[in-house]
Amino acid sequence: MAKFVVTPWEVTGDVNYDKLVKDFGTTRISKQLLEKTKKHTGKLHLFLRRGLFFSHRDFDKILDDYEKGKKFFLYTGRGPSGKTHLGHLMPWIFAKHLQDKFKAEMYFQLTDDEKYLVKNLTLDQTIGFSYDNALDVIACGFDPKKTFIFLDTEYSKSLYKMAIRISKHITFSITKSVFGFQNSSNIGLIFFPAMQAAPCFFPSELKKKKMNCLIPAAIDQDPYWRGIARYVAPKLGYPKPAQIHNKFLPGLGESGKMSSSKPNTCIFTTDDPDIVKRKIWNAFTGGRGSKKEQMEKGGNPDICKIYQYLYYMFEEDDKKLKERYNNCKKGKILCGDCKIYLTNKINKFLKEHQKRRQKAKRQLDKFILRD
Ligand code: TYM
């Protein structure tokens, strides 16, 4: 089996999600859990219908408690090391859906400290990217009255008090085994997991009552919850935070997730229509060498990035998606057709997103939490 790596700082290779569920000790989202979710959300979100949010911890308990009248808050975030790409939007779009359906508050952490510690960037740069990325968060359409965005370096009074309480229970040996830290790792990074765990609990302090927390994020962030937040929760007297994990939107190349470090196979939310067109045109497809061969033998949508993008985000209609899959296999459509179709879908989506992003510049103050 091909080798792959999934850590908060590195995702490479073709990810085997079954293996991750086993290794991380999470639970696959079952049919029953989907049925239970549907009772509250109506038609299931595309990400759930298509198994893109695929694994969880205690999401069932969150729903049980909710049914008994106990609300929960949402928590997610971004490490501001550059521009936002379409993959980052997946957990945020889903968080916005959950906010709407469950009328939940959402806490959004921008870890400018983390990215300063791990990347070759200055603090001014990671703070700058925080404010830039916050525009994408706001553009997802969150409710300003229920959404709180904060930067670690700027909201430190509240966060630090919680992080320091967490850190007292976490030994160097725990962080070494959870994150693979070495003696050569800088001490900022060794402390940092306490900062990322802090928002699981500090809303309980703000509200002066024990609040349930649900974290939508890709599965690369799991070590923070498994190794730190869920471990310290009972020691500090808070409920263990629950998670719902998404798969990675792939890059446009042959393998690997969408990643800002590979800008040609990555679509940024600020890309112009022509750039999107060029990137899609050069994407890896499951097409044959010639038109004739494609029509005779059919293409392979299972390995095609264009098809995957439609599957992940850009073809809401399940019936149309299936038709495209079958038509590709039968050689009834050519890669060029699908590329044009996807380019138009993405550009339409980005046009709206970019408009909201522009508007968000005037709304920042309504969302940013300060102490
Ligand atoms: P970051 O900036 O690496 O990623 C932001 C969010 O995007 C998810 N993600 C993806 N999802 C789908 N497809 C992809 N290709 C893809 N790439 C990244 C990540 O899982 C993440 O949810 N340390 C964090 C910031 C953070 C955070 C949090 C994230 C702070 N608190 C709470 C989630 C929940 C980071 O660097 O994320």
mmCIF file of C-alpha atoms and ligand atoms in Angstrom:
data_model
loop_
_atom_site.group_PDB
_atom_site.id
_atom_site.type_symbol
_atom_site.label_atom_id
_atom_site.label_comp_id
_atom_site.label_asym_id
_atom_site.label_seq_id
_atom_site.Cartn_x
_atom_site.Cartn_y
_atom_site.Cartn_z
ATOM 1 C CA MET A 1 0.000 0.000 0.000
ATOM 2 C CA ALA A 2 1.278 3.494 -0.927
ATOM 3 C CA LYS A 3 2.828 5.422 1.963
ATOM 4 C CA PHE A 4 1.040 8.492 3.245
ATOM 5 C CA VAL A 5 1.538 10.926 6.115
ATOM 6 C CA VAL A 6 -1.137 12.897 7.991
ATOM 7 C CA THR A 7 -0.034 15.268 10.759
ATOM 8 C CA PRO A 8 -1.159 18.848 11.556
ATOM 9 C CA TRP A 9 1.882 20.118 9.619
ATOM 10 C CA GLU A 10 2.224 17.607 6.806
ATOM 11 C CA VAL A 11 -0.244 15.731 4.601
ATOM 12 C CA THR A 12 1.343 13.769 1.761
ATOM 13 C CA GLY A 13 0.537 10.749 -0.411
ATOM 14 C CA ASP A 14 -2.811 9.101 -1.067
ATOM 15 C CA VAL A 15 -4.560 9.077 2.268
ATOM 16 C CA ASN A 16 -6.100 5.798 3.407
ATOM 17 C CA TYR A 17 -9.029 7.016 5.521
ATOM 18 C CA ASP A 18 -9.911 3.557 6.864
ATOM 19 C CA LYS A 19 -6.429 3.267 8.271
ATOM 20 C CA LEU A 20 -6.642 6.734 9.836
ATOM 21 C CA VAL A 21 -9.935 5.896 11.540
ATOM 22 C CA LYS A 22 -8.268 2.815 12.997
ATOM 23 C CA ASP A 23 -4.973 4.459 13.932
ATOM 24 C CA PHE A 24 -6.546 7.601 15.417
ATOM 25 C CA GLY A 25 -9.305 5.617 17.124
ATOM 26 C CA THR A 26 -12.184 7.640 15.657
ATOM 27 C CA THR A 27 -15.603 6.319 14.564
ATOM 28 C CA ARG A 28 -16.992 6.228 11.037
ATOM 29 C CA ILE A 29 -20.218 8.206 10.635
ATOM 30 C CA SER A 30 -22.892 5.508 10.478
ATOM 31 C CA LYS A 31 -26.188 5.428 8.587
ATOM 32 C CA GLN A 32 -28.020 5.737 11.928
ATOM 33 C CA LEU A 33 -26.053 8.849 12.812
ATOM 34 C CA LEU A 34 -26.889 10.352 9.430
ATOM 35 C CA GLU A 35 -30.584 9.614 10.043
ATOM 36 C CA LYS A 36 -30.364 11.260 13.446
ATOM 37 C CA THR A 37 -28.665 14.314 11.920
ATOM 38 C CA LYS A 38 -31.336 14.545 9.249
ATOM 39 C CA LYS A 39 -34.001 14.980 11.931
ATOM 40 C CA HIS A 40 -32.428 18.348 12.717
ATOM 41 C CA THR A 41 -31.072 19.497 9.371
ATOM 42 C CA GLY A 42 -33.606 18.224 6.851
ATOM 43 C CA LYS A 43 -31.968 17.013 3.623
ATOM 44 C CA LEU A 44 -28.411 16.022 4.429
ATOM 45 C CA HIS A 45 -25.649 18.404 3.392
ATOM 46 C CA LEU A 46 -23.731 17.291 0.294
ATOM 47 C CA PHE A 47 -20.630 16.728 2.465
ATOM 48 C CA LEU A 48 -22.548 14.170 4.535
ATOM 49 C CA ARG A 49 -24.469 12.604 1.646
ATOM 50 C CA ARG A 50 -21.197 11.926 -0.151
ATOM 51 C CA GLY A 51 -19.220 10.721 2.858
ATOM 52 C CA LEU A 52 -16.819 13.694 2.807
ATOM 53 C CA PHE A 53 -17.406 14.312 6.487
ATOM 54 C CA PHE A 54 -16.763 10.689 7.279
ATOM 55 C CA SER A 55 -15.607 10.252 10.853
ATOM 56 C CA HIS A 56 -16.339 11.653 14.304
ATOM 57 C CA ARG A 57 -15.903 11.529 18.022
ATOM 58 C CA ASP A 58 -19.008 12.006 20.182
ATOM 59 C CA PHE A 59 -21.050 13.744 17.495
ATOM 60 C CA ASP A 60 -23.831 11.328 18.522
ATOM 61 C CA LYS A 61 -23.575 12.574 22.119
ATOM 62 C CA ILE A 62 -23.730 16.190 20.945
ATOM 63 C CA LEU A 63 -27.016 15.374 19.194
ATOM 64 C CA ASP A 64 -28.364 13.396 22.184
ATOM 65 C CA ASP A 65 -27.637 16.341 24.479
ATOM 66 C CA TYR A 66 -29.090 18.779 21.958
ATOM 67 C CA GLU A 67 -32.300 16.758 21.875
ATOM 68 C CA LYS A 68 -32.431 17.092 25.671
ATOM 69 C CA GLY A 69 -32.090 20.867 25.353
ATOM 70 C CA LYS A 70 -28.331 21.229 25.880
ATOM 71 C CA LYS A 71 -26.854 23.479 23.207
ATOM 72 C CA PHE A 72 -23.328 23.291 21.811
ATOM 73 C CA PHE A 73 -20.910 25.760 20.267
ATOM 74 C CA LEU A 74 -18.807 25.218 17.157
ATOM 75 C CA TYR A 75 -15.063 25.701 17.093
ATOM 76 C CA THR A 76 -12.748 25.672 14.093
ATOM 77 C CA GLY A 77 -9.763 27.623 12.773
ATOM 78 C CA ARG A 78 -6.992 28.416 10.353
ATOM 79 C CA GLY A 79 -3.204 28.613 10.513
ATOM 80 C CA PRO A 80 -2.599 31.881 8.616
ATOM 81 C CA SER A 81 0.459 31.046 6.522
ATOM 82 C CA GLY A 82 -0.803 32.322 3.167
ATOM 83 C CA LYS A 83 -3.923 32.785 1.092
ATOM 84 C CA THR A 84 -7.045 30.678 1.611
ATOM 85 C CA HIS A 85 -7.685 27.850 -0.862
ATOM 86 C CA LEU A 86 -10.846 25.890 -1.679
ATOM 87 C CA GLY A 87 -9.869 22.997 0.619
ATOM 88 C CA HIS A 88 -9.806 25.276 3.666
ATOM 89 C CA LEU A 89 -13.360 26.307 2.902
ATOM 90 C CA MET A 90 -14.732 22.774 3.357
ATOM 91 C CA PRO A 91 -14.887 22.763 7.185
ATOM 92 C CA TRP A 92 -16.005 26.409 7.207
ATOM 93 C CA ILE A 93 -18.867 25.851 4.765
ATOM 94 C CA PHE A 94 -19.944 22.922 6.894
ATOM 95 C CA ALA A 95 -19.627 24.927 10.118
ATOM 96 C CA LYS A 96 -21.855 27.622 8.595
ATOM 97 C CA HIS A 97 -24.423 24.923 7.705
ATOM 98 C CA LEU A 98 -24.340 23.632 11.291
ATOM 99 C CA GLN A 99 -24.609 27.173 12.651
ATOM 100 C CA ASP A 100 -27.752 27.742 10.588
ATOM 101 C CA LYS A 101 -29.383 24.440 11.483
ATOM 102 C CA PHE A 102 -28.556 24.360 15.189
ATOM 103 C CA LYS A 103 -28.422 28.131 15.841
ATOM 104 C CA ALA A 104 -24.979 27.524 17.306
ATOM 105 C CA GLU A 105 -22.308 30.071 18.163
ATOM 106 C CA MET A 106 -19.004 29.662 16.334
ATOM 107 C CA TYR A 107 -15.532 30.397 17.685
ATOM 108 C CA PHE A 108 -12.832 30.717 15.047
ATOM 109 C CA GLN A 109 -9.151 30.683 15.978
ATOM 110 C CA LEU A 110 -6.419 32.213 13.801
ATOM 111 C CA THR A 111 -3.139 30.700 14.953
ATOM 112 C CA ASP A 112 -0.726 33.439 13.914
ATOM 113 C CA ASP A 113 1.621 32.197 16.669
ATOM 114 C CA GLU A 114 1.687 28.616 15.293
ATOM 115 C CA LYS A 115 2.519 29.665 11.750
ATOM 116 C CA TYR A 116 5.202 32.042 12.981
ATOM 117 C CA LEU A 117 6.730 29.129 14.916
ATOM 118 C CA VAL A 118 6.646 26.552 12.107
ATOM 119 C CA LYS A 119 7.143 28.591 8.936
ATOM 120 C CA ASN A 120 9.751 30.959 7.678
ATOM 121 C CA LEU A 121 7.449 33.964 8.248
ATOM 122 C CA THR A 122 7.582 37.031 10.499
ATOM 123 C CA LEU A 123 4.868 37.663 13.077
ATOM 124 C CA ASP A 124 3.754 40.712 11.101
ATOM 125 C CA GLN A 125 3.220 38.447 8.100
ATOM 126 C CA THR A 126 1.164 35.833 9.978
ATOM 127 C CA ILE A 127 -0.911 38.608 11.573
ATOM 128 C CA GLY A 128 -1.445 40.079 8.080
ATOM 129 C CA PHE A 129 -2.553 36.710 6.705
ATOM 130 C CA SER A 130 -4.902 36.321 9.703
ATOM 131 C CA TYR A 131 -6.833 39.418 8.706
ATOM 132 C CA ASP A 132 -6.797 38.348 5.062
ATOM 133 C CA ASN A 133 -8.042 34.824 5.871
ATOM 134 C CA ALA A 134 -10.710 36.237 8.220
ATOM 135 C CA LEU A 135 -12.310 37.821 5.127
ATOM 136 C CA ASP A 136 -12.801 34.335 3.664
ATOM 137 C CA VAL A 137 -14.335 33.106 6.902
ATOM 138 C CA ILE A 138 -16.789 36.006 6.948
ATOM 139 C CA ALA A 139 -17.506 35.503 3.225
ATOM 140 C CA CYS A 140 -18.811 32.010 4.072
ATOM 141 C CA GLY A 141 -21.849 33.817 5.472
ATOM 142 C CA PHE A 142 -21.609 33.306 9.245
ATOM 143 C CA ASP A 143 -23.987 35.193 11.512
ATOM 144 C CA PRO A 144 -22.082 38.200 12.981
ATOM 145 C CA LYS A 145 -24.085 37.988 16.211
ATOM 146 C CA LYS A 146 -23.063 34.362 16.757
ATOM 147 C CA THR A 147 -19.532 34.259 15.332
ATOM 148 C CA PHE A 148 -16.320 35.204 17.113
ATOM 149 C CA ILE A 149 -13.005 35.307 15.279
ATOM 150 C CA PHE A 150 -9.782 35.826 17.194
ATOM 151 C CA LEU A 151 -6.004 35.872 16.681
ATOM 152 C CA ASP A 152 -3.877 34.084 19.256
ATOM 153 C CA THR A 153 -1.467 37.020 19.643
ATOM 154 C CA GLU A 154 -4.307 39.526 20.060
ATOM 155 C CA TYR A 155 -6.788 37.602 22.191
ATOM 156 C CA SER A 156 -4.087 36.318 24.451
ATOM 157 C CA LYS A 157 -5.449 37.522 27.787
ATOM 158 C CA SER A 158 -8.385 35.104 27.647
ATOM 159 C CA LEU A 159 -6.648 32.322 25.733
ATOM 160 C CA TYR A 160 -3.449 32.305 27.723
ATOM 161 C CA LYS A 161 -5.247 31.820 31.037
ATOM 162 C CA MET A 162 -6.905 28.706 29.649
ATOM 163 C CA ALA A 163 -3.810 27.459 27.809
ATOM 164 C CA ILE A 164 -1.654 27.693 30.906
ATOM 165 C CA ARG A 165 -4.176 25.606 32.858
ATOM 166 C CA ILE A 166 -4.146 23.006 30.087
ATOM 167 C CA SER A 167 -0.369 22.963 29.779
ATOM 168 C CA LYS A 168 0.087 22.049 33.447
ATOM 169 C CA HIS A 169 -1.336 18.593 32.670
ATOM 170 C CA ILE A 170 0.645 17.983 29.491
ATOM 171 C CA THR A 171 4.179 16.675 29.809
ATOM 172 C CA PHE A 172 6.873 17.030 27.174
ATOM 173 C CA SER A 173 6.728 13.274 26.810
ATOM 174 C CA ILE A 174 2.994 13.437 25.865
ATOM 175 C CA THR A 175 3.575 16.099 23.207
ATOM 176 C CA LYS A 176 6.538 14.121 21.888
ATOM 177 C CA SER A 177 4.453 11.031 21.390
ATOM 178 C CA VAL A 178 1.393 12.877 19.993
ATOM 179 C CA PHE A 179 3.181 15.328 17.669
ATOM 180 C CA GLY A 180 6.623 13.802 17.210
ATOM 181 C CA PHE A 181 8.418 16.781 18.794
ATOM 182 C CA GLN A 182 12.174 16.405 19.203
ATOM 183 C CA ASN A 183 14.710 17.940 21.558
ATOM 184 C CA SER A 184 15.469 20.307 18.692
ATOM 185 C CA SER A 185 11.819 21.535 18.439
ATOM 186 C CA ASN A 186 11.430 25.133 19.580
ATOM 187 C CA ILE A 187 9.698 25.537 22.924
ATOM 188 C CA GLY A 188 7.002 27.796 21.458
ATOM 189 C CA LEU A 189 5.773 24.890 19.373
ATOM 190 C CA ILE A 190 5.927 22.507 22.312
ATOM 191 C CA PHE A 191 3.578 24.838 24.235
ATOM 192 C CA PHE A 192 1.396 25.637 21.223
ATOM 193 C CA PRO A 193 -0.971 22.600 21.447
ATOM 194 C CA ALA A 194 -2.295 24.110 24.686
ATOM 195 C CA MET A 195 -3.243 27.245 22.702
ATOM 196 C CA GLN A 196 -5.126 25.236 20.096
ATOM 197 C CA ALA A 197 -6.915 23.252 22.816
ATOM 198 C CA ALA A 198 -7.917 26.406 24.771
ATOM 199 C CA PRO A 199 -10.932 27.405 22.615
ATOM 200 C CA CYS A 200 -12.516 24.013 23.357
ATOM 201 C CA PHE A 201 -13.094 25.297 26.891
ATOM 202 C CA PHE A 202 -12.879 29.066 27.218
ATOM 203 C CA PRO A 203 -16.455 29.670 25.926
ATOM 204 C CA SER A 204 -17.533 27.737 29.046
ATOM 205 C CA GLU A 205 -15.728 30.407 31.086
ATOM 206 C CA LEU A 206 -17.274 33.238 29.065
ATOM 207 C CA LYS A 207 -20.751 31.791 29.602
ATOM 208 C CA LYS A 208 -20.065 30.687 33.161
ATOM 209 C CA LYS A 209 -21.497 27.250 32.383
ATOM 210 C CA LYS A 210 -20.138 23.985 30.995
ATOM 211 C CA MET A 211 -20.696 24.086 27.247
ATOM 212 C CA ASN A 212 -20.527 21.234 24.733
ATOM 213 C CA CYS A 213 -18.103 21.871 21.881
ATOM 214 C CA LEU A 214 -18.194 20.460 18.336
ATOM 215 C CA ILE A 215 -15.183 20.860 16.031
ATOM 216 C CA PRO A 216 -15.584 20.504 12.257
ATOM 217 C CA ALA A 217 -12.111 20.165 10.674
ATOM 218 C CA ALA A 218 -10.140 17.891 8.373
ATOM 219 C CA ILE A 219 -8.672 14.871 10.106
ATOM 220 C CA ASP A 220 -5.125 16.306 10.127
ATOM 221 C CA GLN A 221 -6.051 18.378 13.200
ATOM 222 C CA ASP A 222 -7.097 15.325 15.187
ATOM 223 C CA PRO A 223 -3.930 15.003 17.339
ATOM 224 C CA TYR A 224 -4.852 18.218 19.151
ATOM 225 C CA TRP A 225 -8.166 16.781 20.253
ATOM 226 C CA ARG A 226 -7.166 13.169 20.773
ATOM 227 C CA GLY A 227 -3.883 13.845 22.538
ATOM 228 C CA ILE A 228 -4.508 17.116 24.351
ATOM 229 C CA ALA A 229 -8.040 18.542 24.580
ATOM 230 C CA ARG A 230 -9.931 15.316 25.284
ATOM 231 C CA TYR A 231 -7.223 14.172 27.656
ATOM 232 C CA VAL A 232 -7.295 17.299 29.839
ATOM 233 C CA ALA A 233 -11.069 17.940 29.689
ATOM 234 C CA PRO A 234 -11.994 15.728 32.679
ATOM 235 C CA LYS A 235 -8.989 16.988 34.631
ATOM 236 C CA LEU A 236 -10.228 20.581 34.244
ATOM 237 C CA GLY A 237 -13.893 19.646 34.692
ATOM 238 C CA TYR A 238 -15.121 20.427 31.146
ATOM 239 C CA PRO A 239 -17.007 18.195 28.678
ATOM 240 C CA LYS A 240 -14.729 16.447 26.181
ATOM 241 C CA PRO A 241 -14.887 18.331 22.862
ATOM 242 C CA ALA A 242 -16.525 16.386 20.018
ATOM 243 C CA GLN A 243 -15.228 16.264 16.461
ATOM 244 C CA ILE A 244 -16.544 15.726 12.981
ATOM 245 C CA HIS A 245 -13.764 15.097 10.453
ATOM 246 C CA ASN A 246 -13.617 15.853 6.744
ATOM 247 C CA LYS A 247 -11.509 14.312 4.000
ATOM 248 C CA PHE A 248 -9.013 16.445 2.066
ATOM 249 C CA LEU A 249 -9.985 18.175 -1.137
ATOM 250 C CA PRO A 250 -7.303 16.879 -3.501
ATOM 251 C CA GLY A 251 -4.927 19.102 -5.449
ATOM 252 C CA LEU A 252 -5.327 19.298 -9.211
ATOM 253 C CA GLY A 253 -2.203 17.187 -9.796
ATOM 254 C CA GLU A 254 -2.001 13.405 -9.867
ATOM 255 C CA SER A 255 -1.934 12.911 -6.086
ATOM 256 C CA GLY A 256 -1.873 14.744 -2.777
ATOM 257 C CA LYS A 257 -4.239 17.175 -1.057
ATOM 258 C CA MET A 258 -4.825 20.744 -2.143
ATOM 259 C CA SER A 259 -2.010 22.706 -0.591
ATOM 260 C CA SER A 260 -0.859 26.351 -0.852
ATOM 261 C CA SER A 261 2.711 25.128 -1.202
ATOM 262 C CA LYS A 262 1.766 23.792 -4.664
ATOM 263 C CA PRO A 263 0.117 26.912 -6.152
ATOM 264 C CA ASN A 264 -0.354 25.498 -9.670
ATOM 265 C CA THR A 265 -2.524 22.642 -8.465
ATOM 266 C CA CYS A 266 -4.329 24.735 -5.876
ATOM 267 C CA ILE A 267 -7.212 27.176 -6.378
ATOM 268 C CA PHE A 268 -7.117 30.209 -4.121
ATOM 269 C CA THR A 269 -10.293 32.066 -3.243
ATOM 270 C CA THR A 270 -8.795 35.205 -4.797
ATOM 271 C CA ASP A 271 -7.870 33.618 -8.150
ATOM 272 C CA ASP A 272 -9.088 35.401 -11.297
ATOM 273 C CA PRO A 273 -11.309 33.519 -13.765
ATOM 274 C CA ASP A 274 -8.444 33.171 -16.260
ATOM 275 C CA ILE A 275 -6.143 31.676 -13.658
ATOM 276 C CA VAL A 276 -8.827 29.196 -12.615
ATOM 277 C CA LYS A 277 -9.320 28.272 -16.265
ATOM 278 C CA ARG A 278 -5.595 27.644 -16.774
ATOM 279 C CA LYS A 279 -5.272 25.562 -13.602
ATOM 280 C CA ILE A 280 -8.293 23.432 -14.469
ATOM 281 C CA TRP A 281 -7.078 23.020 -18.036
ATOM 282 C CA ASN A 282 -3.802 21.539 -16.758
ATOM 283 C CA ALA A 283 -5.436 19.264 -14.174
ATOM 284 C CA PHE A 284 -4.866 15.518 -13.996
ATOM 285 C CA THR A 285 -7.819 13.660 -15.534
ATOM 286 C CA GLY A 286 -8.829 10.075 -16.170
ATOM 287 C CA GLY A 287 -8.979 10.740 -19.921
ATOM 288 C CA ARG A 288 -7.462 8.677 -22.721
ATOM 289 C CA GLY A 289 -4.661 9.715 -25.078
ATOM 290 C CA SER A 290 -6.951 10.677 -27.962
ATOM 291 C CA LYS A 291 -10.555 11.606 -28.657
ATOM 292 C CA LYS A 292 -11.017 8.386 -30.638
ATOM 293 C CA GLU A 293 -9.674 6.215 -27.815
ATOM 294 C CA GLN A 294 -11.783 8.065 -25.230
ATOM 295 C CA MET A 295 -14.945 7.475 -27.250
ATOM 296 C CA GLU A 296 -14.147 3.801 -27.766
ATOM 297 C CA LYS A 297 -12.894 2.827 -24.314
ATOM 298 C CA GLY A 298 -14.320 5.542 -22.056
ATOM 299 C CA GLY A 299 -12.500 7.549 -19.371
ATOM 300 C CA ASN A 300 -11.768 6.800 -15.722
ATOM 301 C CA PRO A 301 -13.651 9.241 -13.437
ATOM 302 C CA ASP A 302 -12.360 7.442 -10.344
ATOM 303 C CA ILE A 303 -8.909 8.972 -10.741
ATOM 304 C CA CYS A 304 -10.014 12.228 -12.376
ATOM 305 C CA LYS A 305 -9.516 15.459 -10.422
ATOM 306 C CA ILE A 306 -12.192 17.254 -12.424
ATOM 307 C CA TYR A 307 -14.742 14.635 -11.424
ATOM 308 C CA GLN A 308 -13.530 14.730 -7.820
ATOM 309 C CA TYR A 309 -14.042 18.490 -7.615
ATOM 310 C CA LEU A 310 -17.592 18.078 -8.867
ATOM 311 C CA TYR A 311 -18.082 15.298 -6.342
ATOM 312 C CA TYR A 312 -16.583 17.239 -3.425
ATOM 313 C CA MET A 313 -18.117 20.664 -3.924
ATOM 314 C CA PHE A 314 -19.289 21.777 -7.296
ATOM 315 C CA GLU A 315 -22.112 19.477 -8.445
ATOM 316 C CA GLU A 316 -24.910 19.762 -5.918
ATOM 317 C CA ASP A 317 -27.245 17.607 -8.041
ATOM 318 C CA ASP A 318 -26.633 13.900 -7.266
ATOM 319 C CA LYS A 319 -28.429 12.758 -10.407
ATOM 320 C CA LYS A 320 -26.369 14.968 -12.717
ATOM 321 C CA LEU A 321 -23.204 13.802 -11.018
ATOM 322 C CA LYS A 322 -24.066 10.153 -11.597
ATOM 323 C CA GLU A 323 -24.954 10.814 -15.221
ATOM 324 C CA ARG A 324 -21.600 12.509 -15.782
ATOM 325 C CA TYR A 325 -19.817 9.570 -14.155
ATOM 326 C CA ASN A 326 -21.593 7.059 -16.393
ATOM 327 C CA ASN A 327 -21.204 9.149 -19.527
ATOM 328 C CA CYS A 328 -17.477 9.450 -18.904
ATOM 329 C CA LYS A 329 -17.108 5.695 -18.471
ATOM 330 C CA LYS A 330 -19.043 5.067 -21.662
ATOM 331 C CA GLY A 331 -16.915 7.542 -23.629
ATOM 332 C CA LYS A 332 -19.882 9.812 -24.267
ATOM 333 C CA ILE A 333 -18.114 12.929 -23.001
ATOM 334 C CA LEU A 334 -14.610 14.272 -23.369
ATOM 335 C CA CYS A 335 -12.328 15.802 -20.755
ATOM 336 C CA GLY A 336 -12.617 19.219 -22.393
ATOM 337 C CA ASP A 337 -16.404 19.215 -21.757
ATOM 338 C CA CYS A 338 -15.939 18.467 -18.066
ATOM 339 C CA LYS A 339 -13.152 21.036 -17.730
ATOM 340 C CA ILE A 340 -15.329 23.795 -19.171
ATOM 341 C CA TYR A 341 -18.248 22.730 -16.968
ATOM 342 C CA LEU A 342 -16.126 22.773 -13.797
ATOM 343 C CA THR A 343 -14.370 26.044 -14.691
ATOM 344 C CA ASN A 344 -17.750 27.746 -15.043
ATOM 345 C CA LYS A 345 -18.988 26.292 -11.754
ATOM 346 C CA ILE A 346 -15.881 27.362 -9.821
ATOM 347 C CA ASN A 347 -15.776 30.814 -11.369
ATOM 348 C CA LYS A 348 -19.432 31.374 -10.543
ATOM 349 C CA PHE A 349 -18.798 30.304 -6.962
ATOM 350 C CA LEU A 350 -15.686 32.493 -6.673
ATOM 351 C CA LYS A 351 -17.383 35.526 -8.160
ATOM 352 C CA GLU A 352 -19.961 35.470 -5.348
ATOM 353 C CA HIS A 353 -17.360 34.601 -2.715
ATOM 354 C CA GLN A 354 -15.086 37.446 -3.848
ATOM 355 C CA LYS A 355 -17.990 39.923 -3.677
ATOM 356 C CA ARG A 356 -18.768 38.857 -0.106
ATOM 357 C CA ARG A 357 -15.041 38.925 0.693
ATOM 358 C CA GLN A 358 -14.849 42.538 -0.454
ATOM 359 C CA LYS A 359 -17.860 43.427 1.683
ATOM 360 C CA ALA A 360 -16.292 41.615 4.649
ATOM 361 C CA LYS A 361 -13.545 44.262 4.818
ATOM 362 C CA ARG A 362 -16.136 46.622 6.296
ATOM 363 C CA GLN A 363 -17.529 43.955 8.636
ATOM 364 C CA LEU A 364 -14.336 42.790 10.347
ATOM 365 C CA ASP A 365 -15.017 44.710 13.545
ATOM 366 C CA LYS A 366 -18.346 42.948 14.014
ATOM 367 C CA PHE A 367 -16.592 39.568 14.058
ATOM 368 C CA ILE A 368 -13.225 40.052 15.730
ATOM 369 C CA LEU A 369 -13.173 39.171 19.417
ATOM 370 C CA ARG A 370 -10.916 41.307 21.591
ATOM 371 C CA ASP A 371 -10.086 41.418 25.278
HETATM 372 P P1 TYM B 1 -4.886 24.946 8.426
HETATM 373 O O1 TYM B 1 -4.694 26.395 8.180
HETATM 374 O O2 TYM B 1 -3.798 24.006 8.014
HETATM 375 O O3 TYM B 1 -6.223 24.480 7.757
HETATM 376 C C1 TYM B 1 -7.448 25.144 7.984
HETATM 377 C C2 TYM B 1 -8.591 24.118 7.942
HETATM 378 O O4 TYM B 1 -8.653 23.500 6.663
HETATM 379 C C3 TYM B 1 -8.524 22.087 6.765
HETATM 380 N N1 TYM B 1 -7.832 21.691 5.529
HETATM 381 C C4 TYM B 1 -8.445 21.066 4.510
HETATM 382 N N2 TYM B 1 -9.702 20.571 4.385
HETATM 383 C C5 TYM B 1 -10.028 19.986 3.211
HETATM 384 N N3 TYM B 1 -9.161 19.852 2.171
HETATM 385 C C6 TYM B 1 -7.889 20.316 2.246
HETATM 386 N N4 TYM B 1 -7.056 20.185 1.209
HETATM 387 C C7 TYM B 1 -7.485 20.960 3.472
HETATM 388 N N5 TYM B 1 -6.331 21.533 3.906
HETATM 389 C C8 TYM B 1 -6.571 21.984 5.152
HETATM 390 C C9 TYM B 1 -7.769 21.843 8.063
HETATM 391 O O5 TYM B 1 -8.043 20.595 8.624
HETATM 392 C C10 TYM B 1 -8.350 22.955 8.927
HETATM 393 O O6 TYM B 1 -9.589 22.553 9.466
HETATM 394 N N6 TYM B 1 -3.698 24.580 13.325
HETATM 395 C C11 TYM B 1 -4.783 24.812 12.370
HETATM 396 C C12 TYM B 1 -5.612 26.040 12.733
HETATM 397 C C13 TYM B 1 -6.636 25.771 13.816
HETATM 398 C C14 TYM B 1 -7.749 24.899 13.733
HETATM 399 C C15 TYM B 1 -8.398 24.983 15.000
HETATM 400 C C16 TYM B 1 -8.228 24.095 12.707
HETATM 401 C C17 TYM B 1 -6.650 26.331 15.064
HETATM 402 N N7 TYM B 1 -7.716 25.860 15.793
HETATM 403 C C18 TYM B 1 -9.572 24.247 15.237
HETATM 404 C C19 TYM B 1 -9.385 23.369 12.946
HETATM 405 C C20 TYM B 1 -10.034 23.423 14.212
HETATM 406 C C21 TYM B 1 -4.237 24.934 10.967
HETATM 407 O O7 TYM B 1 -3.081 25.229 10.756
HETATM 408 O O8 TYM B 1 -5.189 24.732 9.982
#
